[in-house]
Coordinates of C-alpha atoms in Angstrom, one line a residue:
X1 CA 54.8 291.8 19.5
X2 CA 57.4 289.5 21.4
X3 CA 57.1 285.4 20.6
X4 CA 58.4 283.8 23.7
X5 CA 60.3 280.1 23.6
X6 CA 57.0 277.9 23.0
X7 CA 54.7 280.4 20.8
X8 CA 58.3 280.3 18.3
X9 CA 58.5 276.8 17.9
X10 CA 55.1 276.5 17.3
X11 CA 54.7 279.3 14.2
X12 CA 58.3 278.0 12.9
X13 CA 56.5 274.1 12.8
X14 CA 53.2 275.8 11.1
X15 CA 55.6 277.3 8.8
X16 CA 57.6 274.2 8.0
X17 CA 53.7 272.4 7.5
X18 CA 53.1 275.2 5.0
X19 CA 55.9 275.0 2.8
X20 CA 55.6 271.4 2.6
X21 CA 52.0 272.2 1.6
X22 CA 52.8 274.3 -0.8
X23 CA 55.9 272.9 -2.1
X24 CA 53.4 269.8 -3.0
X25 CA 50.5 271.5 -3.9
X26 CA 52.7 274.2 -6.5
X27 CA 54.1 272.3 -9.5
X28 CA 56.6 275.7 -10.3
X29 CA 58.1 275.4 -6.6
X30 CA 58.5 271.7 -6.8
X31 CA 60.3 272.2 -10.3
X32 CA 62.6 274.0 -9.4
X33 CA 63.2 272.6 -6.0
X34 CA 62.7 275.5 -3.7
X35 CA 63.4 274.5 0.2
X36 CA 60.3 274.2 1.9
X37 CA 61.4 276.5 4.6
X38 CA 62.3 279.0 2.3
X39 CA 59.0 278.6 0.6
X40 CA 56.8 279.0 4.1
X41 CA 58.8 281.4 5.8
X42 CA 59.6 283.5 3.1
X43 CA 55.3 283.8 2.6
X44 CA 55.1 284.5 6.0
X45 CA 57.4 287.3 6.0
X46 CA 55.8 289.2 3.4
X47 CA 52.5 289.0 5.7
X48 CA 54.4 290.3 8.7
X49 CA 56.1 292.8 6.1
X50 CA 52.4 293.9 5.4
X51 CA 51.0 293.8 9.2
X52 CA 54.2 296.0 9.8
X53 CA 53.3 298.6 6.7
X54 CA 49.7 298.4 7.8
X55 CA 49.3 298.6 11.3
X56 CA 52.9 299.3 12.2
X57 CA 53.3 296.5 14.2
X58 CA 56.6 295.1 14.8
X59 CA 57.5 291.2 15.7
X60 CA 60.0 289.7 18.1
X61 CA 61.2 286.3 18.0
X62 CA 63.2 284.0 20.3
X63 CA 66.7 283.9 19.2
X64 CA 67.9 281.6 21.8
X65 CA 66.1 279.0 20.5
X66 CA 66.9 279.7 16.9
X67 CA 71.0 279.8 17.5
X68 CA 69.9 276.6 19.6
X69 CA 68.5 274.7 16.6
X70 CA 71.3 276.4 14.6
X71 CA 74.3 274.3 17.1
X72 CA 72.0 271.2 17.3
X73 CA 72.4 271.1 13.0
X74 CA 75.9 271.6 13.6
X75 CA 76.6 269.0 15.9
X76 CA 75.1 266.5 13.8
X77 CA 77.1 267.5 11.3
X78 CA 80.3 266.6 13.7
X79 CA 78.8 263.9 14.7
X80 CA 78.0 262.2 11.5
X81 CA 81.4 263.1 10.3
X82 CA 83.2 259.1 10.3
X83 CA 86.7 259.9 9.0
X84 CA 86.9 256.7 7.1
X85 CA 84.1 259.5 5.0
X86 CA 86.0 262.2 5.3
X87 CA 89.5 261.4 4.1
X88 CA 86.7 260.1 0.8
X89 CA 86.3 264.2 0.5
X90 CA 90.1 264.6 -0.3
X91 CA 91.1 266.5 -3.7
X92 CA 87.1 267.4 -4.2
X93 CA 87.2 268.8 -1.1
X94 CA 90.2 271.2 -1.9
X95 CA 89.2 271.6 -5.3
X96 CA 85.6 272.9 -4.0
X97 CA 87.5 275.3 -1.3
X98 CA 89.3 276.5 -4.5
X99 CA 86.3 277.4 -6.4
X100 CA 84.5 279.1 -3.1
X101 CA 87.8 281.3 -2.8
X102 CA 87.5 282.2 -6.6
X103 CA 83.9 283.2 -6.1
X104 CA 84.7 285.6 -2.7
X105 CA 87.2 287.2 -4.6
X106 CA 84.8 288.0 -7.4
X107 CA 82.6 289.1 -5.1
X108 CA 84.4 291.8 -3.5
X109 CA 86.2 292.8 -7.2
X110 CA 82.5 293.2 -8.5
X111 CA 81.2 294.9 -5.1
X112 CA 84.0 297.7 -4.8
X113 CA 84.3 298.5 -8.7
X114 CA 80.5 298.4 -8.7
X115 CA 80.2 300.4 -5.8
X116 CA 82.4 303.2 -7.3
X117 CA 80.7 302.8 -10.8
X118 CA 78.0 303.9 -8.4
X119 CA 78.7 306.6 -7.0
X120 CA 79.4 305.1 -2.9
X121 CA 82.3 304.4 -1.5
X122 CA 84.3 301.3 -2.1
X123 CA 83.6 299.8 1.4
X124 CA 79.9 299.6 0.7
X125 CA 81.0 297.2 -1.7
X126 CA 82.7 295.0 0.4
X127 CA 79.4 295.1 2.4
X128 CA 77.5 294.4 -0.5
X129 CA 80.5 291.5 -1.4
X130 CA 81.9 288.5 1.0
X131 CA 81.4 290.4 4.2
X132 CA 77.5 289.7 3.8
X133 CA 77.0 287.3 1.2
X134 CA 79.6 284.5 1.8
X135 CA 80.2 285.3 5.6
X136 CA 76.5 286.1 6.3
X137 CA 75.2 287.6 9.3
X138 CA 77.7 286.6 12.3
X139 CA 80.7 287.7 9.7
X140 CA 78.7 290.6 8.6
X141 CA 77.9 292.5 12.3
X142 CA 81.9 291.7 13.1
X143 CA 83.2 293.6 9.8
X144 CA 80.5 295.8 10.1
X145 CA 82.3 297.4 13.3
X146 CA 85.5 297.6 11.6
X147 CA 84.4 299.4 8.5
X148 CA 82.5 302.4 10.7
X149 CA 86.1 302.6 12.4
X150 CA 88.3 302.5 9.0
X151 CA 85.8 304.9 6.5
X152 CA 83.3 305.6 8.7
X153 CA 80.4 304.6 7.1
X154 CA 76.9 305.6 8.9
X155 CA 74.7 302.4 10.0
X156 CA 77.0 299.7 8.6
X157 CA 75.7 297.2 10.8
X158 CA 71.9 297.9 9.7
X159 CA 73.2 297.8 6.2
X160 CA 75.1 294.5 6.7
X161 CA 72.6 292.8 8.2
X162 CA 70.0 294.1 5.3
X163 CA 72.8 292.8 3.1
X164 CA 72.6 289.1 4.6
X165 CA 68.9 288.7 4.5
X166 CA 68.9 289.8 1.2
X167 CA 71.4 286.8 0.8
X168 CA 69.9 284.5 2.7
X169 CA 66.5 284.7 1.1
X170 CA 67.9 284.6 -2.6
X171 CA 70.4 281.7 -1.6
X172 CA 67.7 280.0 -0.9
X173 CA 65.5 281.0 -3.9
X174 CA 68.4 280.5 -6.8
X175 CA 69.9 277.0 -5.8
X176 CA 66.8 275.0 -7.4
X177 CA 66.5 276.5 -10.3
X178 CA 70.3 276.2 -10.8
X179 CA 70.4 273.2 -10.3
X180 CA 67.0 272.3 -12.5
X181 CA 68.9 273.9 -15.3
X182 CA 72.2 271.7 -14.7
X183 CA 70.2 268.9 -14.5
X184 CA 68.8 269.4 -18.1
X185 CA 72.8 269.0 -19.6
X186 CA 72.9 265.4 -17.6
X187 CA 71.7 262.7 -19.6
X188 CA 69.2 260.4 -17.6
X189 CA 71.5 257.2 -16.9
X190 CA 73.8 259.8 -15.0
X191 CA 71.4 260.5 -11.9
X192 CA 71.4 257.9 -9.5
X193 CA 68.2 255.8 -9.5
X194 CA 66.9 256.2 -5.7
X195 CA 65.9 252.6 -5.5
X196 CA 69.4 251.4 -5.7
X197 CA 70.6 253.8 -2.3
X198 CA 72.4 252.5 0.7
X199 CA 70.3 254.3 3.4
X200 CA 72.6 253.0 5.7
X201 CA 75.3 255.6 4.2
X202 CA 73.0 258.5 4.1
X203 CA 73.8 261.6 6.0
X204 CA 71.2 264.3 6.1
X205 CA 71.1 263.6 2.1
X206 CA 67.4 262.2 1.8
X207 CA 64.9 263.0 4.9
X208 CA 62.7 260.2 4.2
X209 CA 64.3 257.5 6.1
X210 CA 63.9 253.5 5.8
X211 CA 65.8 252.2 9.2
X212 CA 64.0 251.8 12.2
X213 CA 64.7 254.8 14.8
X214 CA 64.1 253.8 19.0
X215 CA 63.5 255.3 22.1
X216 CA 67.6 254.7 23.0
X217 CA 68.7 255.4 19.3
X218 CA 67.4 259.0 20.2
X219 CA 68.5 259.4 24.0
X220 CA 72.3 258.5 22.9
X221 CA 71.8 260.9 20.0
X222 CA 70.6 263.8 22.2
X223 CA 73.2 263.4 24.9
X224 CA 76.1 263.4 22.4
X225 CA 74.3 266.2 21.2
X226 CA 74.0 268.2 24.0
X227 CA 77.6 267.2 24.8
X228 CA 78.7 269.5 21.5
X229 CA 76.7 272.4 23.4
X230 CA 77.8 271.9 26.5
X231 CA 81.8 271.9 25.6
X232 CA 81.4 273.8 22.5
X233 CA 80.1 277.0 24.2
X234 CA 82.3 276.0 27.1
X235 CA 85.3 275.8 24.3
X236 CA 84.2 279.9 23.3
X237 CA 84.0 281.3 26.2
X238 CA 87.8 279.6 26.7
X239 CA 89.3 281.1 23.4
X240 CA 87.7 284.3 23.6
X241 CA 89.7 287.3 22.6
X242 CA 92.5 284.8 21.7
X243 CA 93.9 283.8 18.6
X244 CA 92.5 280.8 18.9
X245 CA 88.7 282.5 18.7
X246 CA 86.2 280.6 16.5
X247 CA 82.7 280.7 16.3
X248 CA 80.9 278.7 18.5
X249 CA 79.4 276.3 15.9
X250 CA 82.8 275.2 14.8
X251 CA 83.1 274.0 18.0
X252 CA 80.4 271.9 17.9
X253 CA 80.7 270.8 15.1
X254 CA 84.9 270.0 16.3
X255 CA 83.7 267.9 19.3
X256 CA 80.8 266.4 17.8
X257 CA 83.7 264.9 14.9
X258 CA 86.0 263.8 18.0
X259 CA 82.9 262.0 20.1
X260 CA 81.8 260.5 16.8
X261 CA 85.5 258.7 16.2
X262 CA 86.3 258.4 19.2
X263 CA 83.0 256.0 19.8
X264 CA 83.3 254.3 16.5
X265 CA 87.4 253.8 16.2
X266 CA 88.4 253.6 19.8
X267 CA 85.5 251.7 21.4
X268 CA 83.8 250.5 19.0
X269 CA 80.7 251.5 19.6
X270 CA 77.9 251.7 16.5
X271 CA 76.6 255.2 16.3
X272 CA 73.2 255.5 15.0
X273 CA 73.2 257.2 12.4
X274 CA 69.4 257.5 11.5
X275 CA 68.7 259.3 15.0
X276 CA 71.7 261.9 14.2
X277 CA 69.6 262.5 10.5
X278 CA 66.4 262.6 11.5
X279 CA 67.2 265.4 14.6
X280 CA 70.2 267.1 12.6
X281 CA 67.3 267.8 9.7
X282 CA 64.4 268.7 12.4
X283 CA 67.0 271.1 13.8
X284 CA 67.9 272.8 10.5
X285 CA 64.3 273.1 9.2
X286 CA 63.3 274.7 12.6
X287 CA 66.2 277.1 12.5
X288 CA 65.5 278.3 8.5
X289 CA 61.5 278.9 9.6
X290 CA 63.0 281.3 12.3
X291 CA 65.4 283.0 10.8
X292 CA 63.3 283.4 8.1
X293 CA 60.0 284.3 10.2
X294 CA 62.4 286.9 11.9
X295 CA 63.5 289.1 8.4
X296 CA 62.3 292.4 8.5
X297 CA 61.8 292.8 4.8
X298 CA 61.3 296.6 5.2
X299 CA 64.8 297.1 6.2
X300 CA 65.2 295.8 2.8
X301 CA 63.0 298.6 1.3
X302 CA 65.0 301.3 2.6
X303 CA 68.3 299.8 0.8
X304 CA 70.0 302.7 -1.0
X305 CA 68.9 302.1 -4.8
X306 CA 73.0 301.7 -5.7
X307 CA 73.2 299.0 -2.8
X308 CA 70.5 296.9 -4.2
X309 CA 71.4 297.1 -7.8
X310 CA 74.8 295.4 -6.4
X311 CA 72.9 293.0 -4.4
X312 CA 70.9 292.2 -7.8
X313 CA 74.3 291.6 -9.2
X314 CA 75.5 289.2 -7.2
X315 CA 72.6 287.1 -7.2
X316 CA 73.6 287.1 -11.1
X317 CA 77.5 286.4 -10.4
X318 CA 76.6 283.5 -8.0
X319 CA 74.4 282.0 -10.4
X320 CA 76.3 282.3 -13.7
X321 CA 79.5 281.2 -11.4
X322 CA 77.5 277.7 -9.9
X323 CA 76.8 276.7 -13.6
X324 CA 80.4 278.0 -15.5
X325 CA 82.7 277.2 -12.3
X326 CA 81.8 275.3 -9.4
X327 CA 79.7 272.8 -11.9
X328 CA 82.8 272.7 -14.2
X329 CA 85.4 272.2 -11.7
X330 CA 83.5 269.7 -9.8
X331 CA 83.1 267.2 -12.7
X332 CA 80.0 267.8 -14.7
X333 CA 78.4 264.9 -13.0
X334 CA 74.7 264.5 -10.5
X335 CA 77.2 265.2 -7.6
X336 CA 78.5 268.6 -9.6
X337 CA 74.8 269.5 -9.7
X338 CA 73.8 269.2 -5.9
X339 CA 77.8 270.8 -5.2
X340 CA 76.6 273.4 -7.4
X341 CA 73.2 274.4 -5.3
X342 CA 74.9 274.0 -2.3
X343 CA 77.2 276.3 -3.3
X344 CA 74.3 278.6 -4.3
X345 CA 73.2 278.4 -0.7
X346 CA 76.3 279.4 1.5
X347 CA 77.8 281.8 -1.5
X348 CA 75.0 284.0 -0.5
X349 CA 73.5 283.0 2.6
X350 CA 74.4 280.4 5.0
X351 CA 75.4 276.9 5.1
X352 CA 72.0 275.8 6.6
X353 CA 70.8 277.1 3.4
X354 CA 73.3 274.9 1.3
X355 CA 72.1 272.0 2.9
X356 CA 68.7 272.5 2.5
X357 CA 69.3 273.4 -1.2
X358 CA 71.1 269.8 -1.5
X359 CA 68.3 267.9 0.6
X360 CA 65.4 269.5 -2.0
X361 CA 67.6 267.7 -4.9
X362 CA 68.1 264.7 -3.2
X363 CA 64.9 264.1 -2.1
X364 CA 63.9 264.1 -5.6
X365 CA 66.0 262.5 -7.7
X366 CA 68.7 260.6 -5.1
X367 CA 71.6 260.9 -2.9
X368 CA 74.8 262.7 -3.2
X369 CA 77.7 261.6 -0.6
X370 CA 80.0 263.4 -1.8
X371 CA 78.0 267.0 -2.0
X372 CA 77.0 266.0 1.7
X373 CA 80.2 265.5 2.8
X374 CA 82.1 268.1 1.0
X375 CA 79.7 271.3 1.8
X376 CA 79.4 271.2 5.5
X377 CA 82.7 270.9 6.0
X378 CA 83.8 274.2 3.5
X379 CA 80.6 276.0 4.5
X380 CA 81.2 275.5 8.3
X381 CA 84.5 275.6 9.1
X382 CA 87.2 276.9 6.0
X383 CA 85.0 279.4 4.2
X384 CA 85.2 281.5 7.4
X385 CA 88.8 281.2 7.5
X386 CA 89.3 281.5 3.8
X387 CA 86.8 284.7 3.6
X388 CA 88.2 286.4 6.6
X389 CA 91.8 286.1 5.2
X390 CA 91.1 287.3 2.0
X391 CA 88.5 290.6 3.2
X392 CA 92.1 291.5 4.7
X393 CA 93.3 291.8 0.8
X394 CA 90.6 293.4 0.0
X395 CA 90.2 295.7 2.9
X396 CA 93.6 297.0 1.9
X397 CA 92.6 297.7 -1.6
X398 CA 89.5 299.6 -0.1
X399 CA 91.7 302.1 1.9
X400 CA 94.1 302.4 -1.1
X401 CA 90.9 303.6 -3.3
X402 CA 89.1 305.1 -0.6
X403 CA 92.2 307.4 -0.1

């Protein structure tokens, strides 16, 4: 069954409507601070899993619109991105890339040593490591390609992209809980109290919002928005096949930072913030639903058992590493906590994930500027650079044990 444009939107809003049901309605998911969109579309993608089982029925969803919503997130990201905050990110910032580089390498040691404790060849465990988990899928289907050509592994890119979802889904699940547990060590005084928050400084930390929004608040956020499109897909077609080649959300995300300062340090111009939260959040929560809505949880199912016991695995290595490392190094404070969930999210799944880990937290117990600013920056842009320069280490260490 194929979902065109409108019948998508629609099941992804019902979706989002049910998690936040649910979310309310079930004290254990509101504990531990599971996403709503994890939460509905995850529920819904066991039913489909069970239609499919059943009745063998098979469902289509409209991708375009989900890598839409996916560049729309992005953009606000760019465009929220004031450098008078960002140059605030400094040492934290390269302290966090530090501890995300730490963790990929990790994640490959444990994937190929695990994989050949296993019995499969050490590339499966650089499927099973930061080709999947920390790249997800885009980074996943391009490595997939060039594992087939260097060991020749049969139906790498169905594996990878089993791999992602599985990553995806429990990057989502773990970051509440982990960062329930950290929350316990903090004594009360340490958590922000939400009363005393500047709204006027929140960026996609909170999506309850106090500031009035208009009709032209929203019409200049939507054309800078679709400005970020327009030039960043314009910007990928350009660099293709060059060295300069980057995914087309960094591009967004790139032009939205440059329209952003541009308006606010050159002209002057008073961006407005509370539109760029409000459609940057609607974005991301639309795009989770769909990608969730669209896992085919079977293709899970037929996982070699050795492939899933390493998945398993590295659920447990990105947990224990969030609370030991990335909380440690980040400074054991409330902002440590929502770094360290965030972390949770894009160290196995995606940096939409990350966020929406952080805005579960935050809506519950207060803002983190620092986690907000820090994350989408790593998560988008470095990690990719970081993970693709390191897989080339530890593609080399494959063929050398491979051989």
């Amino acid at each position: 069954m194929i979902f065109n444009t409108y019948e998508t939107i629609a099941l992804a809003c019902l979706v989002l409507l049910l998690g936040y049901f649910l979310v309310k309605r079930v004290r254990l998911l509101s504990r531990f601070n599971i996403p709503e969109p994890v939460v509905g579309g995850f529920l819904v993608a066991l039913i489909l899993t069970i239609v499919h089982q059943i009745w063998g029925m098979s469902f289509t969803f409209d991708t375009d619109l989900q890598r839409t919503m996916m560049l729309v997130f992005f953009s606000s990201i760019g465009l929220s991105a004031n450098f008078a905050r960002l140059v605030k990110g400094g040492k934290p910032l390269i302290i966090f890339l530090i501890a995300a580089g730490v963790l990929i390498a990790i994640q490959n040691t444990v994937g190929i040593f695990g994989s050949m404790a296993l019995g499969l060849d050490p590339a499966y465990g650089l499927i099973a490591g930061s080709v999947t988990l920390t790249g997800g899928h885009g980074t996943g289907a391009a490595w997939a390609e060039i594992l087939t050509e260097e060991f020749g592994i049969p139906g790498a890119l169905e594996l990878a992209m089993a791999c992602a979802t599985f990553g995806l889904v429990f990057g989502g699940i773990i970051g509440g809980p982990v960062a329930s547990f950290l929350l316990r060590r903090l004594h009360k005084q340490e958590i922000p109290e939400d009363e005393n928050v500047d709204d006027v400084e929140e960026v996609f930390e909170k999506p309850v919002y106090r500031r009035k929004i208009n009709t032209r608040s929203i019409i200049e956020t939507v054309t800078m928005m679709s400005i970020c499109l327009f030039v960043g897909q314009y910007l990928d077609e350009l660099t293709k096949g060059g060295a300069w080649r980057l995914p087309t959300f960094v591009w967004c995300l790139f032009t939205g930072v440059i329209i952003r300062n541009s308006l606010t340090h050159l002209f002057k111009f008073k961006v407005a913030d509370e539109s760029i939260d409000v459609l940057g959040t609607v974005a991301l929560s639309i795009f989770l639903a769909i990608a969730l809505i669209s896992l085919k949880l079977w293709e899970l199912a037929d996982l070699a058992l050795p492939v899933f016991i390493l998945l398993v695995i590295q659920v447990g290595v990105m947990a224990s590493f969030a609370i030991l490392v990335t909380y440690r190094m980040m400074g054991k404070d409330y902002d440590a906590v929502v770094l360290s969930a965030g972390h949770c999210g894009f160290g196995l799944g995606a940096t939409p994930t990350a966020v929406a880990n952080m805005q579960a937290i935050t809506s519950h117990y207060g803002p983190s500027h620092k986690a907000f600013l820090i994350v989408p920056m790593v998560g988008a842009f470095f990690i990719d650079l970081l993970n693709n320069s390191l897989l080339k280490v530890f593609l080399s260490l494959a063929s050398y044990l491979h051989a």
